[in-house]
Short mmCIF file of C-alpha atoms and ligand atoms in Angstrom, two decimals:
data_model
loop_
_atom_site.label_atom_id
_atom_site.label_comp_id
_atom_site.label_asym_id
_atom_site.label_seq_id
_atom_site.Cartn_x
_atom_site.Cartn_y
_atom_site.Cartn_z
CA UNK A 1369 -78.98 25.50 -18.45
CA UNK A 1370 -80.09 22.84 -20.61
CA UNK A 1371 -77.04 22.03 -22.45
CA UNK A 1372 -78.23 19.05 -24.40
CA UNK A 1373 -79.10 19.41 -28.22
CA UNK A 1374 -81.52 17.21 -29.97
CA UNK A 1375 -79.14 14.46 -30.41
CA UNK A 1376 -78.25 14.03 -27.05
CA UNK A 1377 -82.21 14.16 -26.13
CA UNK A 1378 -82.61 11.40 -28.61
CA UNK A 1379 -79.94 9.31 -26.80
CA UNK A 1380 -81.74 9.51 -23.39
CA UNK A 1381 -84.73 7.79 -21.67
CA UNK A 1382 -86.23 9.35 -18.68
CA UNK A 1383 -85.97 7.77 -15.49
CA UNK A 1384 -89.80 6.99 -15.45
CA UNK A 1385 -89.21 4.91 -18.71
CA UNK A 1386 -86.68 3.03 -17.05
CA UNK A 1387 -88.58 2.42 -13.86
CA UNK A 1388 -91.67 0.98 -15.74
CA UNK A 1389 -89.29 -1.22 -17.45
CA UNK A 1390 -87.66 -2.74 -14.52
CA UNK A 1391 -90.73 -3.20 -12.53
CA UNK A 1392 -92.56 -5.04 -15.66
CA UNK A 1393 -89.38 -6.92 -16.27
CA UNK A 1394 -89.38 -8.56 -12.78
CA UNK A 1395 -86.82 -11.18 -12.27
CA UNK A 1396 -86.66 -12.07 -16.13
CA UNK A 1397 -83.51 -11.36 -18.09
CA UNK A 1398 -82.98 -9.39 -21.16
CA UNK A 1399 -81.15 -11.78 -23.73
CA UNK A 1400 -79.20 -10.71 -26.60
CA UNK A 1401 -79.07 -12.84 -29.60
CA UNK A 1402 -77.69 -12.68 -33.08
CA UNK A 1403 -74.66 -13.44 -35.29
CA UNK A 1404 -70.99 -13.08 -34.31
CA UNK A 1405 -69.88 -9.58 -34.80
CA UNK A 1406 -73.50 -8.02 -34.17
CA UNK A 1407 -72.38 -6.37 -30.87
CA UNK A 1408 -74.42 -8.42 -28.34
CA UNK A 1409 -71.77 -8.11 -25.49
CA UNK A 1410 -70.71 -4.55 -26.06
CA UNK A 1411 -74.35 -3.17 -26.40
CA UNK A 1412 -75.58 -5.78 -23.81
CA UNK A 1413 -73.02 -4.21 -21.45
CA UNK A 1414 -74.09 -0.72 -22.06
CA UNK A 1415 -77.80 -1.73 -21.92
CA UNK A 1416 -77.18 -2.95 -18.32
CA UNK A 1417 -75.20 -0.09 -17.16
CA UNK A 1418 -78.14 2.26 -18.23
CA UNK A 1419 -80.62 0.17 -16.52
CA UNK A 1420 -78.35 -0.66 -13.47
CA UNK A 1421 -78.62 -4.37 -14.05
CA UNK A 1422 -75.95 -6.84 -13.90
CA UNK A 1423 -74.29 -8.01 -17.04
CA UNK A 1424 -73.54 -11.79 -17.81
CA UNK A 1425 -71.74 -13.10 -20.98
CA UNK A 1426 -72.56 -16.82 -21.72
CA UNK A 1427 -69.18 -17.03 -23.65
CA UNK A 1428 -67.24 -15.68 -20.75
CA UNK A 1429 -69.01 -18.13 -18.45
CA UNK A 1430 -68.53 -21.12 -20.57
CA UNK A 1431 -64.75 -20.44 -20.52
CA UNK A 1432 -64.76 -20.19 -16.66
CA UNK A 1433 -66.73 -23.03 -16.05
CA UNK A 1434 -64.38 -25.24 -18.44
CA UNK A 1435 -61.18 -23.24 -17.36
CA UNK A 1436 -60.21 -22.94 -21.03
CA UNK A 1437 -61.05 -20.50 -24.07
CA UNK A 1438 -63.73 -21.16 -26.35
CA UNK A 1439 -61.05 -21.91 -29.35
CA UNK A 1440 -59.52 -24.40 -26.85
CA UNK A 1441 -62.92 -26.17 -26.18
CA UNK A 1442 -63.50 -26.55 -29.93
CA UNK A 1443 -60.00 -27.98 -30.19
CA UNK A 1444 -59.87 -30.50 -27.48
CA UNK A 1445 -63.61 -31.56 -27.35
CA UNK A 1446 -65.19 -30.45 -30.68
CA UNK A 1447 -68.04 -28.34 -30.89
CA UNK A 1448 -70.72 -30.72 -29.64
CA UNK A 1449 -69.25 -30.45 -26.27
CA UNK A 1450 -69.08 -26.84 -26.35
CA UNK A 1451 -72.93 -26.89 -27.49
CA UNK A 1452 -73.91 -28.91 -24.52
CA UNK A 1453 -71.67 -26.67 -22.13
CA UNK A 1454 -73.23 -23.59 -23.93
CA UNK A 1455 -76.97 -24.89 -23.26
CA UNK A 1456 -76.32 -25.82 -19.53
CA UNK A 1457 -74.28 -22.64 -18.61
CA UNK A 1458 -77.37 -20.58 -20.19
CA UNK A 1459 -79.90 -22.51 -18.39
CA UNK A 1460 -78.09 -21.80 -15.16
CA UNK A 1461 -77.69 -18.08 -15.82
CA UNK A 1462 -81.24 -17.53 -16.66
CA UNK A 1463 -82.00 -18.68 -13.21
CA UNK A 1464 -80.44 -15.39 -11.94
CA UNK A 1465 -82.26 -12.39 -13.31
CA UNK A 1466 -82.91 -9.85 -13.67
CA UNK A 1467 -79.66 -9.08 -15.84
CA UNK A 1468 -78.85 -8.67 -19.04
CA UNK A 1469 -77.24 -11.74 -20.80
CA UNK A 1470 -75.43 -11.74 -23.89
CA UNK A 1471 -75.51 -15.26 -25.53
CA UNK A 1472 -73.09 -16.68 -28.29
CA UNK A 1473 -74.12 -16.49 -31.97
CA UNK A 1474 -75.21 -20.21 -32.13
CA UNK A 1475 -77.05 -20.45 -28.80
CA UNK A 1476 -80.38 -19.44 -29.99
CA UNK A 1477 -80.43 -22.24 -32.57
CA UNK A 1478 -80.82 -24.83 -29.61
CA UNK A 1479 -84.46 -25.54 -29.03
CA UNK A 1480 -84.20 -26.04 -25.35
CA UNK A 1481 -82.25 -22.69 -24.96
CA UNK A 1482 -85.04 -20.91 -26.83
CA UNK A 1483 -87.54 -22.28 -24.62
CA UNK A 1484 -85.55 -21.37 -21.59
CA UNK A 1485 -85.01 -17.97 -22.86
CA UNK A 1486 -88.94 -17.59 -23.58
CA UNK A 1487 -89.54 -18.99 -20.12
CA UNK A 1488 -87.27 -16.40 -18.35
CA UNK A 1489 -86.66 -13.61 -20.52
CA UNK A 1490 -87.06 -11.21 -23.19
CA UNK A 1491 -84.95 -11.86 -26.50
CA UNK A 1492 -83.54 -9.17 -28.59
CA UNK A 1493 -82.22 -10.12 -31.70
CA UNK A 1494 -79.36 -7.35 -32.84
CA UNK A 1495 -79.69 -7.62 -36.63
CA UNK A 1496 -76.81 -6.43 -38.80
CA UNK A 1497 -76.08 -6.76 -42.36
CA UNK A 1498 -73.40 -9.12 -43.74
CA UNK A 1499 -70.68 -6.47 -44.75
CA UNK A 1500 -71.35 -4.86 -41.00
CA UNK A 1501 -70.50 -8.30 -39.49
CA UNK A 1502 -67.60 -9.21 -41.34
CA UNK A 1503 -66.02 -5.79 -40.57
CA UNK A 1504 -66.68 -6.26 -37.01
CA UNK A 1505 -65.49 -9.93 -36.75
CA UNK A 1506 -62.51 -9.19 -39.17
CA UNK A 1507 -60.86 -7.37 -35.90
CA UNK A 1508 -60.75 -10.45 -33.61
CA UNK A 1509 -58.93 -14.02 -33.79
CA UNK A 1510 -60.98 -15.52 -31.17
CA UNK A 1511 -63.93 -17.56 -32.82
CA UNK A 1512 -62.73 -21.01 -33.91
CA UNK A 1513 -65.69 -21.18 -36.51
CA UNK A 1514 -64.02 -18.29 -38.69
CA UNK A 1515 -60.69 -19.91 -38.23
CA UNK A 1516 -60.75 -21.14 -41.71
CA UNK A 1517 -59.64 -20.30 -45.30
CA UNK A 1518 -62.87 -18.37 -46.44
CA UNK A 1519 -64.59 -16.98 -43.32
CA UNK A 1520 -66.71 -14.97 -45.19
CA UNK A 1521 -68.47 -17.97 -46.86
CA UNK A 1522 -68.87 -19.08 -43.57
CA UNK A 1523 -70.24 -15.99 -42.10
CA UNK A 1524 -72.68 -15.88 -45.09
CA UNK A 1525 -73.91 -19.16 -44.70
CA UNK A 1526 -74.45 -19.17 -41.02
CA UNK A 1527 -76.39 -15.79 -41.47
CA UNK A 1528 -78.77 -17.32 -43.96
CA UNK A 1529 -79.39 -20.61 -42.07
CA UNK A 1530 -79.69 -18.56 -38.70
CA UNK A 1531 -81.81 -15.89 -39.49
CA UNK A 1532 -84.92 -17.26 -39.55
CA UNK A 1533 -84.47 -18.66 -35.98
CA UNK A 1534 -83.27 -15.34 -34.57
CA UNK A 1535 -86.30 -13.79 -36.04
CA UNK A 1536 -88.26 -15.76 -33.36
CA UNK A 1537 -86.65 -13.56 -30.83
CA UNK A 1538 -89.38 -11.34 -29.10
CA UNK A 1539 -87.72 -8.09 -30.37
CA UNK A 1540 -85.62 -7.44 -33.61
CA UNK A 1541 -83.40 -4.29 -33.50
CA UNK A 1542 -81.22 -3.09 -35.81
CA UNK A 1543 -77.55 -2.92 -34.97
CA UNK A 1544 -76.26 -0.15 -37.14
CA UNK A 1545 -72.95 1.79 -37.00
CA UNK A 1546 -74.53 4.19 -34.50
CA UNK A 1547 -73.00 5.33 -31.11
CA UNK A 1548 -73.99 2.54 -28.61
CA UNK A 1549 -76.01 4.79 -26.56
CA UNK A 1550 -78.06 5.71 -29.06
CA UNK A 1551 -78.83 1.99 -29.54
CA UNK A 1552 -79.37 1.43 -26.10
CA UNK A 1553 -82.04 4.09 -25.99
CA UNK A 1554 -83.74 2.57 -28.98
CA UNK A 1555 -83.87 -0.91 -27.21
CA UNK A 1556 -85.16 0.74 -24.31
CA UNK A 1557 -88.30 1.97 -26.24
CA UNK A 1558 -88.63 -1.46 -28.14
CA UNK A 1559 -88.73 -3.25 -24.92
CA UNK A 1560 -91.26 -0.77 -23.34
CA UNK A 1561 -93.47 -1.52 -26.47
CA UNK A 1562 -93.24 -5.09 -26.34
CA UNK A 1563 -96.08 -6.97 -25.78
CA UNK A 1564 -93.93 -9.73 -24.25
CA UNK A 1565 -92.86 -7.19 -21.38
CA UNK A 1566 -96.53 -6.94 -20.12
CA UNK A 1567 -97.21 -10.22 -20.64
CA UNK A 1568 -95.60 -11.88 -17.56
CA UNK A 1569 -95.57 -9.14 -15.12
CA UNK A 1570 -93.41 -9.53 -12.33
CA UNK A 1571 -92.35 -13.16 -13.03
C1 S3P B 2479 -70.34 -18.97 -31.96
C2 S3P B 2479 -70.37 -17.61 -31.41
C3 S3P B 2479 -69.38 -16.98 -30.62
C4 S3P B 2479 -68.98 -18.28 -29.77
C5 S3P B 2479 -68.54 -19.53 -30.23
C6 S3P B 2479 -69.78 -19.86 -31.61
C7 S3P B 2479 -71.44 -19.08 -33.38
O1 S3P B 2479 -69.94 -16.04 -29.64
O2 S3P B 2479 -69.96 -18.97 -29.02
O3 S3P B 2479 -67.57 -18.96 -31.32
O4 S3P B 2479 -71.78 -20.44 -33.36
O5 S3P B 2479 -71.82 -18.23 -33.75
P1 S3P B 2479 -70.12 -14.53 -30.55
O6 S3P B 2479 -71.41 -14.68 -31.02
O7 S3P B 2479 -70.08 -14.01 -29.10
O8 S3P B 2479 -69.01 -14.30 -31.19
#
């Protein structure tokens, strides 16, 4: 008996789609970019599960490499030191695809990182509006850039400054308040439609 209604069916990609995606992806990584709070880690992790690929979170790897939290790195050494570490860690992680890689919100602003992502991966900008982002980042205390009197003003400025650069990603996807499985199903369809997927088969 088929129990799935139209809603569940919309959440599903068939195995053929997934096999096609994995074979065209080769050793490349799927790289999640976008603002703090857009869902790079949560959705990236779910996408990795669906594709049965490893998942890596750049922020977590930076913390592991430094033996400190991101807040401590900012506090002890400053933002520039964090950005240097971020660039190096992402370059290293990109050498071990295929995988889904979530990057920190500022990572894609670095030109060298964008080049490494272009050469070794397919990038997805998870695009969300300011009110959605603010609601989501409000839940956590772990972001040093937002430990200020007016985090809303910072988020507004960063969104404005960064959006044109995030828009250079291979795929732009809306990160709405939908179930993650539904967003993942949409991402898989967008990846399959992307000319970049076929551009470097088996790389
Ligand atoms: C940052 C985003 C954070 C983290 C650091 C700086 C940014 O990652 O890398 O706090 O510059 O936007 P998330 O986007 O995962 O929160």
